[in-house]
Structure formats: structure tokens, C-alpha cells
Coordinates of C-alpha atoms and ligand atoms in Angstrom, one line a residue:
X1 CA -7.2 6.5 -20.5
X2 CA -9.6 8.4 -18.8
X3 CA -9.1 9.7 -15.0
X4 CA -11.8 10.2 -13.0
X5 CA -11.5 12.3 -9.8
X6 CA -14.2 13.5 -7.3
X7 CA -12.4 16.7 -6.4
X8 CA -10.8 19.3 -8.3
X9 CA -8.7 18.1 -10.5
X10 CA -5.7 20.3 -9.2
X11 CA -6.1 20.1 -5.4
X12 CA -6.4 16.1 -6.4
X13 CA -4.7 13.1 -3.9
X14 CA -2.2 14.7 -1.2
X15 CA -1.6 18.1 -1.1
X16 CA 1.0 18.5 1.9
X17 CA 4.4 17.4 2.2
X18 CA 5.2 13.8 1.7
X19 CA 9.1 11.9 2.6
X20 CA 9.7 10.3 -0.4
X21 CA 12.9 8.2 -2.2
X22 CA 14.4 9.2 -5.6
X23 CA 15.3 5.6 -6.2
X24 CA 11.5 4.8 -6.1
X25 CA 10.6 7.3 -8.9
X26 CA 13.7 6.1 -10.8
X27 CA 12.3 2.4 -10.7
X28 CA 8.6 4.1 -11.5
X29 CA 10.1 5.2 -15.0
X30 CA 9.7 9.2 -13.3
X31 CA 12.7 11.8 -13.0
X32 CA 12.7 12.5 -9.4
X33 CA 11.9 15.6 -8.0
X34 CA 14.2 18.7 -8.4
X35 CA 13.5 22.3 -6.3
X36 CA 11.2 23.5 -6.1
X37 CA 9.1 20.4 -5.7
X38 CA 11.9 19.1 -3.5
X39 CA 12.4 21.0 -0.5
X40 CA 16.5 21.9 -0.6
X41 CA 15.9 21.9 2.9
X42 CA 15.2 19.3 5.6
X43 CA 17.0 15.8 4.2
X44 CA 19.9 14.3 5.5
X45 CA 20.4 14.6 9.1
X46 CA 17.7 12.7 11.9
X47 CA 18.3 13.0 15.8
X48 CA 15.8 10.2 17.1
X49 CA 14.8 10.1 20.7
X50 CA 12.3 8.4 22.9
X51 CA 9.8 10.1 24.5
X52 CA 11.9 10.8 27.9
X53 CA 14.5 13.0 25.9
X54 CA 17.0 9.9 25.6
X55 CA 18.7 10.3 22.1
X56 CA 18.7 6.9 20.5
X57 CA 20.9 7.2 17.0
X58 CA 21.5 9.8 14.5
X59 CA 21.3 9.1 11.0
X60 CA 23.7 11.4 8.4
X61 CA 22.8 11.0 4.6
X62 CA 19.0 9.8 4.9
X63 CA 18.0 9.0 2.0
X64 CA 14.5 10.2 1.9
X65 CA 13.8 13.8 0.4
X66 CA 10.5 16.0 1.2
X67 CA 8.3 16.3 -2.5
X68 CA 5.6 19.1 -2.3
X69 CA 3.0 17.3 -3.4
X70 CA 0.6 19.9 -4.6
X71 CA 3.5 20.2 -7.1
X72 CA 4.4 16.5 -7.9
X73 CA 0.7 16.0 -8.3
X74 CA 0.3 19.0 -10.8
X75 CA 3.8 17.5 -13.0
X76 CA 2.2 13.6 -13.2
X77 CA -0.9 15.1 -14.0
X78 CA 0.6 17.1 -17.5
X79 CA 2.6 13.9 -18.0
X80 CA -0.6 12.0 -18.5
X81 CA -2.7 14.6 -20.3
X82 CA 0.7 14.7 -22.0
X83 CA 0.4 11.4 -23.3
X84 CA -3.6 11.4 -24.2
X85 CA -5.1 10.8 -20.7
X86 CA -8.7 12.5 -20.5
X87 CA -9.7 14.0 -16.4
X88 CA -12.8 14.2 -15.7
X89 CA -13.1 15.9 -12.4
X90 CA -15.8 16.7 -9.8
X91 CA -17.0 13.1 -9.8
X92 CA -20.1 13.0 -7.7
X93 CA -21.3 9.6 -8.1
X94 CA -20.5 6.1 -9.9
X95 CA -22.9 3.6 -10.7
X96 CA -20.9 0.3 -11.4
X97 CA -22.0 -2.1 -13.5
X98 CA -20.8 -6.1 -13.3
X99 CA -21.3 -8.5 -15.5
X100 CA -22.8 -12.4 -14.2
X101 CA -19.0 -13.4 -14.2
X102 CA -18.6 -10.8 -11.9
X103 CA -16.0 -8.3 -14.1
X104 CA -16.6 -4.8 -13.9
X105 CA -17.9 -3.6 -17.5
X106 CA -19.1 -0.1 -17.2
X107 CA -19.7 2.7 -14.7
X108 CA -22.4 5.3 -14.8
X109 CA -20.3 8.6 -13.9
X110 CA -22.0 11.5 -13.0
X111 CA -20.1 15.1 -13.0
X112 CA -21.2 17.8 -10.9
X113 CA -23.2 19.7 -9.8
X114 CA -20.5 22.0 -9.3
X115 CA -19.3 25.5 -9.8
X116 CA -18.0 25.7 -13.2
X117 CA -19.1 22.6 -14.3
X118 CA -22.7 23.5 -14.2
X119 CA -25.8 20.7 -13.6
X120 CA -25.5 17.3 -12.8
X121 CA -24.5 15.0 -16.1
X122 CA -24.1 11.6 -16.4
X123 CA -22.2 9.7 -18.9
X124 CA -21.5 5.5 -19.5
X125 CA -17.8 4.4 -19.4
X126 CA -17.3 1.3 -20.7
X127 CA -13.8 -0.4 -20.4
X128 CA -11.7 -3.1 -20.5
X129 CA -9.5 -2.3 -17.5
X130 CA -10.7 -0.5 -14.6
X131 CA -7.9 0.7 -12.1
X132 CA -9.0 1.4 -8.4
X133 CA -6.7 4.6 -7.0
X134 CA -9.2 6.1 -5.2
X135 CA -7.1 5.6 -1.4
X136 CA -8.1 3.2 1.1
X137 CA -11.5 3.5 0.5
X138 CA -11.4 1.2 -2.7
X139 CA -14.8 2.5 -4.1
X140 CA -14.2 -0.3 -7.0
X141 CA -12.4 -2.4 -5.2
X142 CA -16.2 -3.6 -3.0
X143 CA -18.0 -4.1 -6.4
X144 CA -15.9 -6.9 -7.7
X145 CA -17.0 -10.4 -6.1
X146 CA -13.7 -12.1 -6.4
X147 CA -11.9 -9.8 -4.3
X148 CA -14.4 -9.5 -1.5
X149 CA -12.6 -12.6 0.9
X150 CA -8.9 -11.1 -0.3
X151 CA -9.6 -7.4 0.7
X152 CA -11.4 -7.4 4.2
X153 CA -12.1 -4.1 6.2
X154 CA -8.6 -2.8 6.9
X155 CA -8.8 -2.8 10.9
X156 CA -7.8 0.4 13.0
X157 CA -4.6 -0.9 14.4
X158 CA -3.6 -1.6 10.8
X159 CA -4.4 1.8 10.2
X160 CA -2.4 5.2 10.7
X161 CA -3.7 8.8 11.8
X162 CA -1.2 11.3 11.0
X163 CA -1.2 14.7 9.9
X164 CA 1.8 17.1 8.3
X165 CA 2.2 20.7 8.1
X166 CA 4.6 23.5 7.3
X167 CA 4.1 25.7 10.8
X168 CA 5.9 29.0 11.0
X169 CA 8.1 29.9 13.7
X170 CA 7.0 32.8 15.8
X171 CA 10.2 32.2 18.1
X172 CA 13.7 32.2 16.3
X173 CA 14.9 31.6 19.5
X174 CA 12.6 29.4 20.9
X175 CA 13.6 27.3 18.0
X176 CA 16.9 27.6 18.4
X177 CA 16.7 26.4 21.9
X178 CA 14.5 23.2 21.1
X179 CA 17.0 22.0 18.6
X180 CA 20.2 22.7 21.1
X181 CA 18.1 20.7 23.7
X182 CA 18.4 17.3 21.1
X183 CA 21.8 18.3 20.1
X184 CA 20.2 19.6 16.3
X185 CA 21.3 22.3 13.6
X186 CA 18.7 24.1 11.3
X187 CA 17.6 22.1 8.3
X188 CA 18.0 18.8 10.6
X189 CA 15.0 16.6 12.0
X190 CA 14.5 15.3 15.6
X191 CA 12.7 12.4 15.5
X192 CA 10.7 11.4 18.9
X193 CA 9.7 7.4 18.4
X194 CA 6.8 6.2 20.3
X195 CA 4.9 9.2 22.0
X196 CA 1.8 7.5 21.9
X197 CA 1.6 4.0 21.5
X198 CA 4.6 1.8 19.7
X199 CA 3.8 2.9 16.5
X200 CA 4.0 6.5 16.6
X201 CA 6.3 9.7 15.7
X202 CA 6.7 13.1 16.3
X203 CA 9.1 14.8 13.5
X204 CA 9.8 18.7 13.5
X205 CA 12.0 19.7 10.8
X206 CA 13.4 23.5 11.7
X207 CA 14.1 25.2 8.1
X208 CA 17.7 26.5 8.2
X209 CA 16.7 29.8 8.2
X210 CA 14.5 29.3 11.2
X211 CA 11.5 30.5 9.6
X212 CA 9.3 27.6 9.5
X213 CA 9.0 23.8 10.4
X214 CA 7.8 20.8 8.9
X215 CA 5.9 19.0 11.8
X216 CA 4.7 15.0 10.9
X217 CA 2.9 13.3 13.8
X218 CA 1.2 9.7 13.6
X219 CA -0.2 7.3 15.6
X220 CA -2.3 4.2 15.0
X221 CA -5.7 5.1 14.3
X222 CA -7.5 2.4 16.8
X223 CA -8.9 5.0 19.1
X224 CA -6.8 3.8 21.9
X225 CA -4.0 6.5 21.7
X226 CA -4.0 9.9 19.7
X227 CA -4.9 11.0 16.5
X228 CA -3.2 12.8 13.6
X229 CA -5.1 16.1 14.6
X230 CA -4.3 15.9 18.7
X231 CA -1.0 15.4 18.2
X232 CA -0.3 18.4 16.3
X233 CA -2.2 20.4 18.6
X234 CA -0.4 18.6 21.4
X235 CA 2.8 19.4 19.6
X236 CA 2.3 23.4 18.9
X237 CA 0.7 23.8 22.6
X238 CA 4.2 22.2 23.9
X239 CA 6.4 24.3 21.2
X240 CA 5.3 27.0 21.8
X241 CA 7.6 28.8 19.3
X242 CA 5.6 27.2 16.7
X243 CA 2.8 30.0 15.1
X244 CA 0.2 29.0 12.7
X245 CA 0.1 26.5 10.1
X246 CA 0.9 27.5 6.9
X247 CA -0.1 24.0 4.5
X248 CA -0.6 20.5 5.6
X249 CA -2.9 17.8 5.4
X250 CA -4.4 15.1 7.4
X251 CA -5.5 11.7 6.7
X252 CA -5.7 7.7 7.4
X253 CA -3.0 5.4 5.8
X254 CA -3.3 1.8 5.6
X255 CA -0.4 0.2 6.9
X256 CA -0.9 -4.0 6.7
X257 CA 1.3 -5.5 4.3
X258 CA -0.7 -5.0 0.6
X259 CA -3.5 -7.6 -0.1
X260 CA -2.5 -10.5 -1.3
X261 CA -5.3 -10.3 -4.3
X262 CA -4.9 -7.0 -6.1
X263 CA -6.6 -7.9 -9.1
X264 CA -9.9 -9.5 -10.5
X265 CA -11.1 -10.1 -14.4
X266 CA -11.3 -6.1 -15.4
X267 CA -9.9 -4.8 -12.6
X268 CA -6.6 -3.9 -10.8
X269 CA -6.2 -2.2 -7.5
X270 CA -3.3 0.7 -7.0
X271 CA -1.9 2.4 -3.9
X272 CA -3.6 3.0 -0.6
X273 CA -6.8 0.8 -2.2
X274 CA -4.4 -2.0 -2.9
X275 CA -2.8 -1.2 0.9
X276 CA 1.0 -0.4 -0.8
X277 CA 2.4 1.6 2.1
X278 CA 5.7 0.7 3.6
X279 CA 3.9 -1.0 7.1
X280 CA 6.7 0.4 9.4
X281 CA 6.5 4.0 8.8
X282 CA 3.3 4.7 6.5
X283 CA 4.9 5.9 3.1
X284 CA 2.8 4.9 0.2
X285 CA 4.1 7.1 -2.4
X286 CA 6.6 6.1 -4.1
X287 CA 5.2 2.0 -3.8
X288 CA 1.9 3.6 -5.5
X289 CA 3.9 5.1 -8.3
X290 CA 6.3 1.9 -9.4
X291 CA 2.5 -0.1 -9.0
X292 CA 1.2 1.6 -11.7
X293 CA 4.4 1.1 -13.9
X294 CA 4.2 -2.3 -13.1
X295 CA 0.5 -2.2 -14.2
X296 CA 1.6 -0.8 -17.3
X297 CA 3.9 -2.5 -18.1
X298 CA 1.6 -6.1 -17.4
X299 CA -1.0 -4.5 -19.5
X300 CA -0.3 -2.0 -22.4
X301 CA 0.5 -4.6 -24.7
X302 CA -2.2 -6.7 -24.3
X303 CA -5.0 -7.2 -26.8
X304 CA -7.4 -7.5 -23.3
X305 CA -5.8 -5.5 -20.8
X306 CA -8.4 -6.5 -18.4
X307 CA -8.2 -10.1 -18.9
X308 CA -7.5 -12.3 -15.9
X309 CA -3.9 -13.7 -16.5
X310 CA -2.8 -10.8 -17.9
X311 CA -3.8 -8.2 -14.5
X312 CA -2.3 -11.0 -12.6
X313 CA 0.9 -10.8 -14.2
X314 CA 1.1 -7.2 -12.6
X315 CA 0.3 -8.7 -9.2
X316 CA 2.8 -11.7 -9.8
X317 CA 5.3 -8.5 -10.5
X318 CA 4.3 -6.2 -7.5
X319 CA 4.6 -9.2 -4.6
X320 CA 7.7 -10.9 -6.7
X321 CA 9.2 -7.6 -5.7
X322 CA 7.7 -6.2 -3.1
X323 CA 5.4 -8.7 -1.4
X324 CA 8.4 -10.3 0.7
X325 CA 10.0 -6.8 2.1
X326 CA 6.1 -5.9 2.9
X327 CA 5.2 -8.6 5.1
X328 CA 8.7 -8.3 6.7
X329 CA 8.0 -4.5 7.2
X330 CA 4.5 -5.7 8.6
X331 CA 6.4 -8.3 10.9
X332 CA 8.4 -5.1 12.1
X333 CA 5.3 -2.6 12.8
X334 CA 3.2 -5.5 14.9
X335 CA 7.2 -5.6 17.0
X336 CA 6.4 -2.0 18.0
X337 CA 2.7 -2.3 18.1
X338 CA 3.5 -5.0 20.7
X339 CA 6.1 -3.1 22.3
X340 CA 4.1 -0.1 23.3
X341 CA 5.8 3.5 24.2
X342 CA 7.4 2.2 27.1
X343 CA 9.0 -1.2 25.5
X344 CA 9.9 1.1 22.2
X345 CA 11.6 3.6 24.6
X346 CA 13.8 0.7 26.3
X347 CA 14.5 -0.7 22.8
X348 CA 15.7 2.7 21.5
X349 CA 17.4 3.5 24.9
X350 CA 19.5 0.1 25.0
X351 CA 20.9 1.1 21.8
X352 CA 19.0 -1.2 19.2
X353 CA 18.5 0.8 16.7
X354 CA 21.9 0.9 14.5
X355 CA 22.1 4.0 12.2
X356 CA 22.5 2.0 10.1
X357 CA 19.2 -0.3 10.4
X358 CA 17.5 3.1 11.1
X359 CA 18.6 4.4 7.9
X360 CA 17.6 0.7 5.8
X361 CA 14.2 1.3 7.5
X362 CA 13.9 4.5 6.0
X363 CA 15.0 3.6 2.4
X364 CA 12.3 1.0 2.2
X365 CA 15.4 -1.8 2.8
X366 CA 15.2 -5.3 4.5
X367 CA 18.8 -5.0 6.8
X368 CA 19.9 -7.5 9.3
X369 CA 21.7 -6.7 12.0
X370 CA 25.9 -7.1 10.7
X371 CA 27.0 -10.2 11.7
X372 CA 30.5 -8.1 13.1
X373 CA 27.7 -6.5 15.4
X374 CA 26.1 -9.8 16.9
X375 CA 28.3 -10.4 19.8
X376 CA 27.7 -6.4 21.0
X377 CA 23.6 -6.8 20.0
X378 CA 23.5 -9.9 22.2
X379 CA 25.0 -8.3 25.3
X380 CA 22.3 -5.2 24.8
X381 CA 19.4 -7.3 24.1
X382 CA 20.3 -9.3 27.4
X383 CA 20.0 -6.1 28.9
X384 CA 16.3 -6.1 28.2
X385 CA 15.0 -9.1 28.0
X386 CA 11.2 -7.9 27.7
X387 CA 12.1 -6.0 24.3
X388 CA 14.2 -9.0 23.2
X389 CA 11.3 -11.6 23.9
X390 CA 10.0 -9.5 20.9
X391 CA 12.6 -8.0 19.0
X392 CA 14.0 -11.8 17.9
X393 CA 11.6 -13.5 16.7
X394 CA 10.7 -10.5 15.0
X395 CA 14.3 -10.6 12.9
X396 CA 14.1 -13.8 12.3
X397 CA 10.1 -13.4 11.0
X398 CA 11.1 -10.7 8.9
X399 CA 14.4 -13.1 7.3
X400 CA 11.9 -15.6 6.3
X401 CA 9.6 -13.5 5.0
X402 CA 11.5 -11.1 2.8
X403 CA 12.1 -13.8 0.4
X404 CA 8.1 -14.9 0.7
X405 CA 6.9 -12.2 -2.5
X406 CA 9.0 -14.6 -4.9
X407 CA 6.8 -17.5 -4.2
X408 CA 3.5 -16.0 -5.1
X409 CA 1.9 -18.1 -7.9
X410 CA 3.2 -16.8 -11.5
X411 CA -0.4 -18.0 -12.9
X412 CA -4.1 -17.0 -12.2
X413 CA -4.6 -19.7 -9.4
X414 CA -7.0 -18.9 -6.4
X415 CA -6.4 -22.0 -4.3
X416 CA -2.6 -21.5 -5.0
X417 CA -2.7 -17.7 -3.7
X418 CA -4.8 -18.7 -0.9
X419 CA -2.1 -21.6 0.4
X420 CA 0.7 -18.6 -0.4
X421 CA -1.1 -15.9 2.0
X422 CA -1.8 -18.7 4.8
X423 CA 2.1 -19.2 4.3
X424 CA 2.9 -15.2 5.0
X425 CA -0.2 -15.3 7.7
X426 CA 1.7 -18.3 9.6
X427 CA 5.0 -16.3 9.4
X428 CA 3.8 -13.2 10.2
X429 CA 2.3 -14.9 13.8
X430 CA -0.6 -13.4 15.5
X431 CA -1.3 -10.0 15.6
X432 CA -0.8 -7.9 18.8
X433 CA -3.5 -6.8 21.1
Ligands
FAD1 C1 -0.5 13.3 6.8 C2 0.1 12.3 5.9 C3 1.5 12.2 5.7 C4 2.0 11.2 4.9 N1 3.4 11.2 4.7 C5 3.9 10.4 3.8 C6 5.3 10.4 3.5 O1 6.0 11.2 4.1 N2 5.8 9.6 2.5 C7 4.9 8.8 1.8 O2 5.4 8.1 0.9 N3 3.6 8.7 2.1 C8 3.1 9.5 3.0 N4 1.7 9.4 3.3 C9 0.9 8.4 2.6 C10 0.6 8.8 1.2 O3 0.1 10.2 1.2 C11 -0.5 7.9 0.6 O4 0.0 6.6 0.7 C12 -0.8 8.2 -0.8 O5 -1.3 9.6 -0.9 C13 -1.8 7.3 -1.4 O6 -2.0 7.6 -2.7 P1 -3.3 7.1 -3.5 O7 -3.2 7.8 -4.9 O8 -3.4 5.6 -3.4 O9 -4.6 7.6 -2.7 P2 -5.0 9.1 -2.4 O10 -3.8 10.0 -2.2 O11 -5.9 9.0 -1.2 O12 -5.8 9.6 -3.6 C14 -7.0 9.1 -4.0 C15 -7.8 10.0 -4.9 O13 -9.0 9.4 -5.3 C16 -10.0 10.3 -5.2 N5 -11.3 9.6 -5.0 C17 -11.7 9.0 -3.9 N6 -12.9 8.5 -4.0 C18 -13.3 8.8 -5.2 C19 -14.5 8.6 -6.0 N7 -15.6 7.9 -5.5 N8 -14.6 9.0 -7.2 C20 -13.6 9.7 -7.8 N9 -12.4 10.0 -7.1 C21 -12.3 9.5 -5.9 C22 -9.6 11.2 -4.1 O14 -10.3 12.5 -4.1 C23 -8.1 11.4 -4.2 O15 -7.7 12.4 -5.0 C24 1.2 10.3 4.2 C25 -0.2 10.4 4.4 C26 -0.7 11.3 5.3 C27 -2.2 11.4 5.5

């Protein structure tokens, strides 16, 4: 196995702070993280509020810890040089070279020129599996003619903008009066749902010894609302106990539900290239790491790893398992696309969001509403009729298509895929504008 990387090899894939779920890693064959690439701090308790300061729910025991992924990145990386992996880093260009049947042979790599590396070189891989994990860019993924109809141009309202840093607190007392304005302790998050546009968050995290925060903002990336960027200089202008950023990142996440073709003879697509973030809050970590088991697992074995019915055993796996709860997830984020900030305040504010849907959501979980709950989430929906116009046949979308992965055709069979994805396109309903 040979990794090829255009940066550094150390400062490679995110580098900030990242909400992920133990249970993922487990199901990834990977011990989860343990201090100090899991923050001790900022799990377990979420205030969430709408933008007008009305508290919607608090979730207790949230399931999702915060990875540093600097770290994380560092420990998979001596896990696979571990196990015989070769990184070649400071990638500049690849040349990549298909066959007439359209599988992906060879690319012409070429290394530097950088500091430490020296001139430009350029060596010939040849291979029998080639795995696309370069992000949502998918610089293989555009060179392999059988996936060109199944991966079109990921469209900005199906992408994210959203940016997460560790800001340190200039104010202990400024801080301390922001989090008794939302009812909030040290070491707990308050959540504000919907500051610019449906889709969209504004997290701060206050560290228990008031020292720093964690501040995650995101909004869809469609030009019509924020960016990453704005809202965290929105955010530190209006907090202004917040001082300078210590780490963080910023970048674009894919957030449609993954395509529905991630693999072609000799090649397989992983993570943000293959579109494996959880739609309704942008999370593609831990669904990139239990894709590559999943790869490996379809492949290691096989005397051609990159043969066509063997890579599509490992899609046949990923949407058997993950496919249905996707494009339910996906039925979910178009809901509060369609809402908008002011429908996704009234949903919040009539008291639709159960902890413990809220806390499903954030566990990667399909939950409907309890059946005990019905009569009282009839009488609030009736309350606003505008958010329940959108919020029920959302539901019952997102019922029928959780159990949609399991019907994705077990062999290499285009027409049948292509009758399965107009199946979860006609369930999913049209996209909001
Ligand atoms: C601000 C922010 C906050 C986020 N928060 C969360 C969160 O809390 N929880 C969560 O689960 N997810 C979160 N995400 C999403 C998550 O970070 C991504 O889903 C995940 O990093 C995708 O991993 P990947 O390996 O597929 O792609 P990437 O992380 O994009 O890595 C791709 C790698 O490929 C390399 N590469 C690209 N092109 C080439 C080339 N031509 N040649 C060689 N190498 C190349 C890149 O340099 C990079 O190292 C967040 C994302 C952002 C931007």
C-alpha cells in the first residue's frame, strides 16, 4: 500500500478539532481516542437555542467526543506505516493513466519540488486498486468513465462552509456571563440552531477552567447566507470575551447523502470524495474511517482487489449499512434547508426537538418520534402548521428510507443501481429552493 499525500505528511487531512463517536471507531476496527487526543473536556452537556435566545432542549450524556485531529491523524498514520504502508508526501502532480475499458492502471506521480525533498521526481505506480481519499475534490474519482453520470458536481446547497477553532478567553467573566445568559456551566456547549439559513450552527464550548473555547460555526456554502470564515468573525466580534485563535481549521464538507456509485473496475472512492458525511450535521469522520474497513475487508482477500464485483461488494456493504440512514439524514437536512432560520426557530421554539431525537441525531441514529409522545407532538405541530407542512412528510420520508440501503443490488448491475437511486431520488422528493 502506498499513500500518496500532496501536503506534508504530518499536517496531512484535518488538523482542528473534529465531534466524533467512539462507537464509530469501534465498528472501524480502531481503539477510540483516549486524552490527550480526546479532549476530557467539552462532551456531554448541549443547551440548544434559536437564534432569538429561546432555549429549545438540553441534551445530558451526548454521545459525541472532541478528537484532536492533528493527533488522531499522526496515530492512524504509524498504524499504517506500522503495518507496511509506504507515504509518499508532497505530491505535486498525478498523471492518470486509463486503460480502453476505462480502469485506472497507473499514475505518473511527481514529488516536489519542495524543501527537503529536493527537485521535482516523477515515478510510475502501477496498481490493481486505486482508492480516492483525497476530500470532495475526488481528483481520481473525474478520470474513471463509469462513474462520471453517478458522481455529478456536488452543488453549493449540498455543500457546507464551516470553520472550528480553539479561541482563548480574554474575559473569565465575560465568559462566565454568556454561559449564565443560556443557563450553561464550564465544560458545557450552547448550541444556537439556524443563525443563518436552516442549516446552520453556532457551538461555543467554554473549557471548565475558562481559559479557552471551542467555537464550530457552519452554514451552507450556496453564497446565499454566511460562510465558515464570517461567522467566526461574526461570532468573536459579538463575544467579545473571546481573544485570538489559538488552532482551527476551515473547509467545505459535502453533505448529500453518499453517491450511490462509489466504485468502478480499479477503483473505490472513500470519505468526503465518496460524499460519506452524516447530511444533517456535516460529520464525515468516523463514516470515512468504517468505509475504509469495509474496503478492506471487500478487498484484502481477493486475488484482484480491483476487480469489478469484488469493489462492489464494499459498496453493497457501505449502503447495506449505511445507504438507508444517509438518505433519511438527507431527507432531514433538505426539512431545515426548507425551513429557513425563521421556520427552524418556530420548530425549535414549539418544542420539536425531543432530547431525545436531538441526542439520536447526534449519534448518527434514525429515531422516530415515541409513539407515548404522539398525542403531545400532535397538539405542538398543530401549533405551527407552516413547520408541520414540512416536518411530516419529512418523518415519514426518512421511515421509508432508512430501510432503502438494504435494497442496493448485492451484484455489479448498472441498470439495477440506477432503478435503486431513482427509488431513494423519488423518496427523497424535490430538493428545496
Ligand atoms: C471546520 C470543519 C469542522 C468539521 N467538524 C467535523 C466534526 O466535528 N466531526 C466530523 O466527523 N467531521 C467534521 N468535519 C468533516 C470532516 O473533517 C471531513 O468529513 C473529513 O476530514 C473528510 O476526510 P477525508 O479523508 O475524506 O478528506 P480530507 O480530510 O479532505 O483529506 C484529504 C487529503 O487528501 C489530500 N489530497 C487532496 N488532493 C490531493 C492530490 N491531488 N494528491 C495528493 N493528495 C491530495 C489532502 O491534502 C488531504 O490531506 C468538519 C470539517 C470542517 C471543514
Amino acid at each position: 500500500v502506498v499513500v500518496l499525500e500532496r501536503r506534508r505528511v504530518d499536517i496531512a487531512g484535518a488538523q482542528w478539532h473534529n465531534g466524533v463517536l467512539p462507537w464509530q471507531f469501534e465498528v472501524a476496527g480502531l481503539e477510540p481516542p483516549v486524552p490527550p487526543e480526546r479532549e476530557a473536556r467539552g462532551a456531554g452537556v448541549t443547551h440548544v437555542f434559536t437564534p432569538d435566545g429561546t432555549h429549545g432542549v438540553t441534551v445530558r450524556n451526548a454521545p459525541t467526543v472532541r478528537a484532536d485531529m492533528a493527533l488522531l491523524g499522526n496515530r492512524l498514520r504509524a498504524l499504517a506505516t506500522g503495518a507496511g504502508a509506504e507515504m509518499v508526501d508532497r505530491v505535486s502532480t498525478l498523471e492518470v493513466d486509463v486503460d480502453p475499458t476505462g480502469r485506472i492502471r497507473a499514475l505518473d506521480v511527481t514529488r516536489g519540488p519542495a524543501e527537503g525533498v529536493g527537485p521535482a521526481t516523477t515515478h510510475r505506480l502501477e496498481a490493481d486498486l486505486f482508492v480516492d481519499a483525497s476530500g470532495r475534490q475526488g481528483v481520481l474519482r473525474r478520470h474513471a468513465p463509469a462513474l462520471a453520470r453517478w458522481c455529478p458536481q456536488v452543488r453549493g446547497d449540498e455543500l457546507c462552509s464551516a470553520s472550528d477553532h480553539h479561541v482563548r478567553i480574554d474575559d473569565p467573566d465575560g465568559a462566565k456571563r454568556f454561559l449564565e445568559r443560556y443557563g450553561a456551566a464550564p465544560g458545557q456547549s450552547v448550541t444556537i440552531v439556524g443563525p443563518h439559513g436552516g442549516w446552520s450552527t453556532r457551538a461555543v464550548t467554554v473549557s471548565e477552567d475558562l481559559d479557552h473555547a471551542a467555537v464550530l460555526v457552519g452554514c451552507l456554502a450556496d453564497g446565499r447566507y454566511s460562510t465558515g470564515p464570517r461567522m467566526l468573525d461574526a461570532t468573536r466580534s459579538e463575544l467579545a470575551w473571546l481573544g485570538e485563535s489559538l488552532s482551527g481549521g476551515t473547509g467545505v464538507i459535502p453533505l448529500r447523502r453518499p453517491f450511490a456509485r462509489i466504485t468502478a473496475p480499479g477503483l473505490a472512492l472513500v470519505g468526503d470524495a465518496a460524499c460519506q458525511v452524516f447530511p444533517a450535521h456535516g460529520s464525515g469522520i468516523g463514516l470515512g474511517l468504517i468505509a475504509g474497513r469495509l474496503l478492506a475487508d471487500a478487498t484484502s482477500d481477493a486475488a484482484d482487489c480491483g476487480d469489478e464485483a469484488t469493489v462492489w461488494n464494499y459498496q453493497r456493504d457501505y449502503q447495506h449499512n449505511y445507504g438507508g440512514l444517509l438518505a433519511a439524514f438527507d431527507a432531514f437536512r433538505r426539512m431545515s434547508t426548507a425551513l429557513g432560520s425563521a421556520g427552524v426557530t418556530r420548530m425549535v421554539s414549539a418544542g420539536l426537538l425531543s432530547e431525545d431525537m436531538t441526542r439520536a441525531g447526534l449519534d448518527q441514529r434514525w429515531q422516530a418520534p415515541d409513539p407515548a409522545d404522539l398525542p403531545s407532538t400532535i397538539a405542538k405541530l398543530a401549533r405551527v402548521p407552516g413547520v408541520a407542512a414540512k416536518m411530516v412528510p419529512m418523518l415519514a420520508r426518512g421511515q421509508l428510507l432508512r430501510g432503502v440501503g438494504a435494497r442496493h443490488p448485492d451484484q455489479p448491475d448498472v441498470a439495477a443501481l440506477a432503478r435503486w437511486d431513482a427509488t431513494v431520488v423519488r423518496l427523497l422528493g424535490p430538493q428545496p429552493h
